[in-house]
Amino acid sequence: MTGTWGLLRFMLRRERIGLPWWLLGATLLVLVQSTQSQNLYDSPEALERLRRTVGGNTAVIAMSGPTRLLDSIGGEVVFEIFAFVAIVVALMAMFLVGRHTRAEEETGRAELIRSARVGRQAPLAAALALAGLASLAVGILVFAAAAGTGLPVGGSILFGAATATVGLTFAGLTAVASQVFENTRAAYGSVGLVLGAAYVLRAAGDVGSGALSWFSPIGWGQRTFPYAGDRWWPLLLPLVSSVLLVTAAVALSRRRDFGAGLVPSRPGRARATRWLRDAYGLAWRLQRGNLAGWVVALGLLGVAYGAIADTIEQYIRDNPEIAEFLPGGAADVVDAYLALTFGMAALIAAAYGVAAVLRVRGEETSGRAEQVLATGTSRLTWLGGQLSVALAGSALGLLAFGLGEGAAYGATVSDAGQVPRLVGVAFAYLPAVWLIIAVVVLSLGWAPRPSAVLGWVAVGYCAVVTLFGDSFDLPGWARRGSPFAHTPQVPLVDPALTPLLVITALAAVALAAGYAGLRRRDVGY
Amino acid sequence: MTTSTEAISISALSKSFGSAKALDGLDLTVAAGEVHGFLGPNGSGKTTTIRVLLGLLRPDAGQVRMLGGDPWRDAVALHRRLAYVPGDVTLWPGITGGEVIDLLGRMRGGLDRRRRDELLERFDLDPRKKARTYSKGNRQKVALVAGLASDAELLLLDEPTSGLDPLMESVFQQCIQEAKLQGRTVLLSSHILAEVEALCDRVSIVRLGRTVESGTLAELRHLTRTSISVETAEPLRGLETLPGVHDMVVEDRHARFDVDTAQLDAVLRLLVPLGVRSLTSTPPTLEELFLRHYGAGPAAGEQVAS
């Protein structure tokens, strides 16, 4: 354990940029949800109407939590947001522990550290302490955000504590996974799988008898029922499991060699398949796992949104305030709702596209581009490989969303025609997504260094305009920069061809200009 | 396609990154079919030169021709005729070594499957392991096999043996000897002097982005000093006045001194009449040669041989 304290300070220093964003994200979720809910359901009657609508809607319950939470307005906030805050906190804990244990061993940096006067268990202990501190900080911030927006103090303390314990559980889980797997991706993958299972189990439990929810770390937190009974004892479950997981991780780490896992990496192919023969084959090979994940996630999101589309009408009748958030008001409620969900899906697809096309920069800074460009691969082909994944991948994601939403909505209203209709709708949002990707390419060609920052700022800006443009009362000029602001809100309105063609043309121009820049600049700097 | 016998000809090449001057009027000529050693201390511009040759960097000034083409304009066409091995190989973590070798080979326009397998065996590389599990030496082997398994007429090797063990180093030297016999041209940037001595027909030494020496190893040796230890029958006289004699220590009939290799003949003429009883002459080691150029001040640049 020698050196734990020094390592912890070093880790805090390395996380000083990233960690605040996680904390901010979790805090904002609670802050926004609490403010919004208290505005929307400002009377006991409004809350009662909500209980009635939601009580009979399994899709909403599956997405959020147990209905008992709806007994009070604070509980309603927990109902809506807890699962998402829990996911953010779980991911934060996972990355903190993974990055400072297995990833460090994999890169060989840990070897340097361990050769100093540092105990065998010190890096693990310091990483767990880091994740523990971060979870504690999230707990305090969630408490502050909840209590600060006027929710009862007692429930807010429980809300914060429940959030923090999710972080502890996943920190322990990642510590175990980091001992078991030899590479960081596999460790993250297994923890991600558990996180997904936790969400699904609590969904199944909350819809059914509730028994399955007790197998989910997210369910444990929700079943403390903050503001709706305030029971503390379920928190023993995450606390005990964290202790058990950490003990297991320590025991496992004693049994293995440095750099090794309990599960060795499997050998791969000795020869490349015929698909892996050029920059296109390489890009698809590198990104296929990621792409599949995003497409499936967007498809499932479509199913989730589609499943509740039909009940929206009833819901809006009960909560006319919500209609203000829909682009078409109370009329055409379902189409307005569908258009809104497509706007969100398009933002997610744009985020995927930006991440995918930024691989170009990653290849360049890592030095791998040099080896590819030293072969008969032209710069156009080299760019084209990753770009094709970004363009086609974001399209596939949007289509999967349309397919999922169409299938789920079509099933609830017994209308198979919804599938082709909503798949078709997806195409209307594609030009705007592509324009954002094209802007990143433009930057890659002429100013490669800030391309990542620029790409994410563009996505963030579009998200703010789409999601908060109305609630923040953004003036028209401040919204005009977002291509989504010019995209017809299909299916609420008919698709107008002119704006879509203009956006597509702009994207094409930006792509061509970006390529022209890439052709004439030095590669590798 | 190549009309001249020069595979690479660079003259007065300059390249800056911001205010940092990486290349400052570099000259380099590599004849077709020769193995050319490219030497210089870290940061002297070797890698930058190779990146210019690969068309990754655009020169600020100077002429660059490679295989009869312009490395920037004709990059893709030229790349089909060359193979490149970087000194610090980064690979795609989730892809196996065998796949990388095939991929790079195919991107270059095909590779010789038999030679690929033979090279894997000679370098003792397991192609089924994912790149993330390879050590530095093994990553280096992946790039070497990928480069050497091609039919490229020009090999650009940037410190290709860093991280290899001595056994693999000797396999590498064999491979380069074979490439030479096949008539291929090799530009070999290296810090391993034994390797350079064993393989290279000619060498160029660069420093601070300029070429300070170029020629065969014999020519370069000629420019340095030979150490002499001599015992004569008559007392030694008059030696210290000869030009080119340095660091002389005389004890009656015994002397130790260094002499500029060009002045060796004059020294011997003076010694012979004195009755030489014993004489040892030590030619300059390669180390001395390089250390003089790596470490010495700018004056070293004034003695360009060719």
Tab-separated table of N, CA and C in Angstrom, chain A residues 183-276:
chain	number	residue	atom	x	y	z
A	183	ASN	N	-7.154	-6.820	-21.485
A	183	ASN	CA	-7.167	-5.499	-22.101
A	183	ASN	C	-8.363	-4.670	-21.651
A	184	THR	N	-8.146	-3.349	-21.699
A	184	THR	CA	-9.094	-2.417	-21.117
A	184	THR	C	-10.455	-2.489	-21.791
A	185	ARG	N	-10.436	-2.684	-23.107
A	185	ARG	CA	-11.717	-2.706	-23.825
A	185	ARG	C	-12.592	-3.833	-23.338
A	186	ALA	N	-11.981	-5.001	-23.121
A	186	ALA	CA	-12.768	-6.138	-22.650
A	186	ALA	C	-13.315	-5.860	-21.252
A	187	ALA	N	-12.499	-5.200	-20.412
A	187	ALA	CA	-12.959	-4.865	-19.057
A	187	ALA	C	-14.146	-3.907	-19.133
A	188	TYR	N	-14.015	-2.854	-19.954
A	188	TYR	CA	-15.123	-1.907	-20.111
A	188	TYR	C	-16.354	-2.610	-20.678
A	189	GLY	N	-16.117	-3.490	-21.641
A	189	GLY	CA	-17.230	-4.192	-22.271
A	189	GLY	C	-18.022	-4.989	-21.254
A	190	SER	N	-17.303	-5.703	-20.362
A	190	SER	CA	-18.018	-6.540	-19.410
A	190	SER	C	-18.780	-5.684	-18.401
A	191	VAL	N	-18.165	-4.584	-17.956
A	191	VAL	CA	-18.869	-3.707	-17.010
A	191	VAL	C	-20.073	-3.061	-17.698
A	192	GLY	N	-19.880	-2.666	-18.957
A	192	GLY	CA	-20.989	-2.082	-19.709
A	192	GLY	C	-22.149	-3.054	-19.830
A	193	LEU	N	-21.803	-4.315	-20.020
A	193	LEU	CA	-22.826	-5.354	-20.118
A	193	LEU	C	-23.619	-5.450	-18.811
A	194	VAL	N	-22.893	-5.411	-17.690
A	194	VAL	CA	-23.578	-5.470	-16.387
A	194	VAL	C	-24.470	-4.244	-16.214
A	195	LEU	N	-23.969	-3.086	-16.652
A	195	LEU	CA	-24.759	-1.855	-16.534
A	195	LEU	C	-26.046	-1.974	-17.352
A	196	GLY	N	-25.898	-2.484	-18.587
A	196	GLY	CA	-27.076	-2.687	-19.430
A	196	GLY	C	-28.050	-3.657	-18.771
A	197	ALA	N	-27.507	-4.735	-18.228
A	197	ALA	CA	-28.350	-5.731	-17.569
A	197	ALA	C	-29.048	-5.112	-16.365
A	198	ALA	N	-28.328	-4.234	-15.640
A	198	ALA	CA	-28.924	-3.587	-14.469
A	198	ALA	C	-30.141	-2.767	-14.875
A	199	TYR	N	-30.000	-2.072	-16.010
A	199	TYR	CA	-31.122	-1.250	-16.483
A	199	TYR	C	-32.289	-2.131	-16.902
A	200	VAL	N	-31.994	-3.194	-17.663
A	200	VAL	CA	-33.057	-4.072	-18.171
A	200	VAL	C	-33.752	-4.800	-17.015
A	201	LEU	N	-32.960	-5.287	-16.035
A	201	LEU	CA	-33.542	-6.020	-14.910
A	201	LEU	C	-34.502	-5.124	-14.121
A	202	ARG	N	-34.067	-3.893	-13.885
A	202	ARG	CA	-34.960	-3.029	-13.113
A	202	ARG	C	-36.186	-2.657	-13.927
A	203	ALA	N	-36.021	-2.537	-15.244
A	203	ALA	CA	-37.189	-2.264	-16.087
A	203	ALA	C	-38.183	-3.417	-15.979
A	204	ALA	N	-37.660	-4.641	-16.133
A	204	ALA	CA	-38.537	-5.815	-16.056
A	204	ALA	C	-39.169	-5.917	-14.677
A	205	GLY	N	-38.373	-5.657	-13.650
A	205	GLY	CA	-38.884	-5.733	-12.282
A	205	GLY	C	-39.949	-4.680	-12.017
A	206	ASP	N	-39.698	-3.452	-12.458
A	206	ASP	CA	-40.639	-2.370	-12.176
A	206	ASP	C	-41.958	-2.579	-12.908
A	207	VAL	N	-41.884	-3.171	-14.101
A	207	VAL	CA	-43.117	-3.449	-14.842
A	207	VAL	C	-43.844	-4.623	-14.187
A	208	GLY	N	-43.074	-5.610	-13.725
A	208	GLY	CA	-43.687	-6.813	-13.154
A	208	GLY	C	-43.838	-6.729	-11.644
A	209	SER	N	-43.436	-7.795	-10.980
A	209	SER	CA	-43.686	-7.894	-9.543
A	209	SER	C	-42.703	-7.070	-8.724
A	210	GLY	N	-41.603	-6.635	-9.329
A	210	GLY	CA	-40.607	-5.881	-8.575
A	210	GLY	C	-39.445	-6.746	-8.120
A	211	ALA	N	-39.597	-8.069	-8.194
A	211	ALA	CA	-38.551	-8.961	-7.673
A	211	ALA	C	-37.244	-8.767	-8.434
A	212	LEU	N	-37.341	-8.687	-9.761
A	212	LEU	CA	-36.115	-8.592	-10.572
A	212	LEU	C	-35.335	-7.314	-10.286
A	213	SER	N	-36.039	-6.263	-9.867
A	213	SER	CA	-35.361	-4.994	-9.596
A	213	SER	C	-34.327	-5.142	-8.491
A	214	TRP	N	-34.525	-6.139	-7.621
A	214	TRP	CA	-33.597	-6.325	-6.511
A	214	TRP	C	-32.273	-6.928	-6.969
A	215	PHE	N	-32.182	-7.319	-8.245
A	215	PHE	CA	-30.910	-7.817	-8.777
A	215	PHE	C	-30.141	-6.705	-9.491
A	216	SER	N	-30.667	-5.491	-9.432
A	216	SER	CA	-30.066	-4.400	-10.199
A	216	SER	C	-29.545	-3.290	-9.288
A	217	PRO	N	-28.283	-2.897	-9.425
A	217	PRO	CA	-27.765	-1.774	-8.632
A	217	PRO	C	-28.568	-0.493	-8.849
A	218	ILE	N	-29.145	-0.335	-10.054
A	218	ILE	CA	-29.979	0.851	-10.277
A	218	ILE	C	-31.278	0.694	-9.500
A	219	GLY	N	-31.825	-0.536	-9.508
A	219	GLY	CA	-33.051	-0.826	-8.769
A	219	GLY	C	-32.885	-0.598	-7.270
A	220	TRP	N	-31.726	-0.978	-6.731
A	220	TRP	CA	-31.479	-0.769	-5.291
A	220	TRP	C	-31.668	0.696	-4.928
A	221	GLY	N	-31.061	1.561	-5.746
A	221	GLY	CA	-31.142	2.994	-5.460
A	221	GLY	C	-32.578	3.492	-5.548
A	222	GLN	N	-33.293	3.063	-6.606
A	222	GLN	CA	-34.659	3.560	-6.777
A	222	GLN	C	-35.557	3.083	-5.647
A	223	ARG	N	-35.262	1.889	-5.139
A	223	ARG	CA	-36.146	1.330	-4.117
A	223	ARG	C	-35.853	1.840	-2.710
A	224	THR	N	-35.008	2.871	-2.609
A	224	THR	CA	-34.950	3.588	-1.332
A	224	THR	C	-36.106	4.584	-1.265
A	225	PHE	N	-36.769	4.788	-2.415
A	225	PHE	CA	-37.917	5.696	-2.512
A	225	PHE	C	-37.674	7.041	-1.843
A	226	PRO	N	-36.715	7.811	-2.313
A	226	PRO	CA	-36.503	9.139	-1.756
A	226	PRO	C	-37.765	9.990	-1.948
A	227	TYR	N	-38.087	10.792	-0.996
A	227	TYR	CA	-39.263	11.680	-0.970
A	227	TYR	C	-40.576	10.892	-0.972
A	228	ALA	N	-40.520	9.576	-1.000
A	228	ALA	CA	-41.760	8.785	-1.072
A	228	ALA	C	-41.645	7.637	-0.077
A	229	GLY	N	-41.241	7.971	1.138
A	229	GLY	CA	-41.112	6.942	2.152
A	229	GLY	C	-39.729	6.921	2.779
A	230	ASP	N	-38.724	7.385	2.011
A	230	ASP	CA	-37.347	7.479	2.531
A	230	ASP	C	-36.884	6.255	3.300
A	231	ARG	N	-36.690	5.130	2.619
A	231	ARG	CA	-36.107	4.032	3.399
A	231	ARG	C	-34.622	3.892	3.078
A	232	TRP	N	-33.848	3.745	4.132
A	232	TRP	CA	-32.390	3.731	3.988
A	232	TRP	C	-31.822	2.337	3.819
A	233	TRP	N	-32.517	1.314	4.337
A	233	TRP	CA	-31.872	0.003	4.392
A	233	TRP	C	-31.480	-0.589	3.040
A	234	PRO	N	-32.169	-0.295	1.911
A	234	PRO	CA	-31.686	-0.908	0.651
A	234	PRO	C	-30.256	-0.505	0.302
A	235	LEU	N	-29.785	0.584	0.880
A	235	LEU	CA	-28.412	1.005	0.566
A	235	LEU	C	-27.373	0.036	1.123
A	236	LEU	N	-27.804	-0.826	2.055
A	236	LEU	CA	-26.868	-1.847	2.542
A	236	LEU	C	-26.420	-2.751	1.396
A	237	LEU	N	-27.333	-2.991	0.443
A	237	LEU	CA	-26.996	-3.895	-0.673
A	237	LEU	C	-25.799	-3.382	-1.476
A	238	PRO	N	-25.840	-2.141	-1.991
A	238	PRO	CA	-24.645	-1.674	-2.715
A	238	PRO	C	-23.408	-1.588	-1.837
A	239	LEU	N	-23.586	-1.220	-0.572
A	239	LEU	CA	-22.411	-1.089	0.302
A	239	LEU	C	-21.749	-2.447	0.495
A	240	VAL	N	-22.578	-3.481	0.813
A	240	VAL	CA	-22.021	-4.816	1.016
A	240	VAL	C	-21.397	-5.329	-0.282
A	241	SER	N	-22.081	-5.123	-1.418
A	241	SER	CA	-21.493	-5.645	-2.662
A	241	SER	C	-20.203	-4.923	-3.015
A	242	SER	N	-20.124	-3.610	-2.732
A	242	SER	CA	-18.858	-2.915	-3.021
A	242	SER	C	-17.728	-3.537	-2.219
A	243	VAL	N	-17.978	-3.780	-0.925
A	243	VAL	CA	-16.934	-4.363	-0.086
A	243	VAL	C	-16.522	-5.732	-0.623
A	244	LEU	N	-17.533	-6.553	-0.969
A	244	LEU	CA	-17.234	-7.892	-1.494
A	244	LEU	C	-16.444	-7.803	-2.797
A	245	LEU	N	-16.862	-6.889	-3.687
A	245	LEU	CA	-16.187	-6.774	-4.991
A	245	LEU	C	-14.742	-6.317	-4.811
A	246	VAL	N	-14.532	-5.342	-3.937
A	246	VAL	CA	-13.171	-4.852	-3.724
A	246	VAL	C	-12.304	-5.956	-3.132
A	247	THR	N	-12.867	-6.702	-2.161
A	247	THR	CA	-12.119	-7.824	-1.590
A	247	THR	C	-11.748	-8.827	-2.675
A	248	ALA	N	-12.712	-9.124	-3.537
A	248	ALA	CA	-12.451	-10.076	-4.622
A	248	ALA	C	-11.356	-9.548	-5.544
A	249	ALA	N	-11.420	-8.243	-5.863
A	249	ALA	CA	-10.420	-7.663	-6.765
A	249	ALA	C	-9.029	-7.775	-6.164
A	250	VAL	N	-8.921	-7.487	-4.874
A	250	VAL	CA	-7.615	-7.562	-4.213
A	250	VAL	C	-7.114	-9.011	-4.228
A	251	ALA	N	-8.017	-9.950	-3.905
A	251	ALA	CA	-7.619	-11.363	-3.902
A	251	ALA	C	-7.156	-11.788	-5.293
A	252	LEU	N	-7.896	-11.374	-6.323
A	252	LEU	CA	-7.535	-11.751	-7.699
A	252	LEU	C	-6.197	-11.144	-8.094
A	253	SER	N	-5.961	-9.904	-7.682
A	253	SER	CA	-4.729	-9.240	-8.110
A	253	SER	C	-3.513	-9.918	-7.489
A	254	ARG	N	-3.701	-10.582	-6.343
A	254	ARG	CA	-2.581	-11.303	-5.742
A	254	ARG	C	-2.237	-12.548	-6.528
A	255	ARG	N	-3.207	-13.065	-7.287
A	255	ARG	CA	-2.999	-14.342	-7.959
A	255	ARG	C	-2.457	-14.188	-9.378
A	256	ARG	N	-2.316	-12.976	-9.834
A	256	ARG	CA	-1.931	-12.840	-11.243
A	256	ARG	C	-0.625	-12.080	-11.377
A	257	ASP	N	0.025	-12.273	-12.547
A	257	ASP	CA	1.254	-11.547	-12.836
A	257	ASP	C	0.921	-10.153	-13.318
A	258	PHE	N	1.906	-9.281	-13.226
A	258	PHE	CA	1.743	-7.934	-13.758
A	258	PHE	C	1.454	-8.004	-15.261
A	259	GLY	N	0.451	-7.260	-15.695
A	259	GLY	CA	0.140	-7.218	-17.128
A	259	GLY	C	-0.735	-8.351	-17.600
A	260	ALA	N	-0.849	-9.425	-16.806
A	260	ALA	CA	-1.660	-10.563	-17.228
A	260	ALA	C	-3.055	-10.442	-16.648
A	261	GLY	N	-3.994	-11.164	-17.240
A	261	GLY	CA	-5.335	-11.238	-16.689
A	261	GLY	C	-5.623	-12.677	-16.337
A	262	LEU	N	-6.820	-12.925	-15.838
A	262	LEU	CA	-7.182	-14.322	-15.583
A	262	LEU	C	-7.673	-14.968	-16.872
A	263	VAL	N	-8.220	-14.116	-17.751
A	263	VAL	CA	-8.650	-14.601	-19.060
A	263	VAL	C	-7.642	-14.101	-20.085
A	264	PRO	N	-6.823	-14.989	-20.670
A	264	PRO	CA	-5.845	-14.514	-21.652
A	264	PRO	C	-6.533	-14.101	-22.950
A	265	SER	N	-5.893	-13.172	-23.692
A	265	SER	CA	-6.450	-12.767	-24.987
A	265	SER	C	-6.426	-13.951	-25.941
A	266	ARG	N	-7.476	-14.073	-26.705
A	266	ARG	CA	-7.511	-15.163	-27.682
A	266	ARG	C	-6.660	-14.800	-28.894
A	267	PRO	N	-5.992	-15.783	-29.497
A	267	PRO	CA	-5.270	-15.472	-30.736
A	267	PRO	C	-6.258	-15.186	-31.863
A	268	GLY	N	-5.821	-14.417	-32.841
A	268	GLY	CA	-6.713	-14.074	-33.952
A	268	GLY	C	-6.273	-14.768	-35.230
A	269	ARG	N	-6.602	-14.167	-36.360
A	269	ARG	CA	-6.282	-14.760	-37.658
A	269	ARG	C	-4.802	-14.571	-37.996
A	270	ALA	N	-4.235	-15.583	-38.646
A	270	ALA	CA	-2.860	-15.457	-39.117
A	270	ALA	C	-2.826	-14.699	-40.443
A	271	ARG	N	-3.923	-14.767	-41.180
A	271	ARG	CA	-3.995	-14.068	-42.470
A	271	ARG	C	-5.225	-13.182	-42.501
A	272	ALA	N	-5.142	-12.108	-43.259
A	272	ALA	CA	-6.291	-11.208	-43.374
A	272	ALA	C	-7.337	-11.825	-44.297
A	273	THR	N	-8.602	-11.587	-43.997
A	273	THR	CA	-9.645	-12.015	-44.925
A	273	THR	C	-9.580	-11.132	-46.161
A	274	ARG	N	-10.340	-11.497	-47.183
A	274	ARG	CA	-10.208	-10.699	-48.407
A	274	ARG	C	-10.838	-9.316	-48.271
A	275	TRP	N	-11.629	-9.105	-47.203
A	275	TRP	CA	-12.233	-7.774	-47.026
A	275	TRP	C	-11.194	-6.754	-46.595
A	276	LEU	N	-10.191	-7.225	-45.873
A	276	LEU	CA	-9.195	-6.298	-45.312
A	276	LEU	C	-8.097	-6.070	-46.349
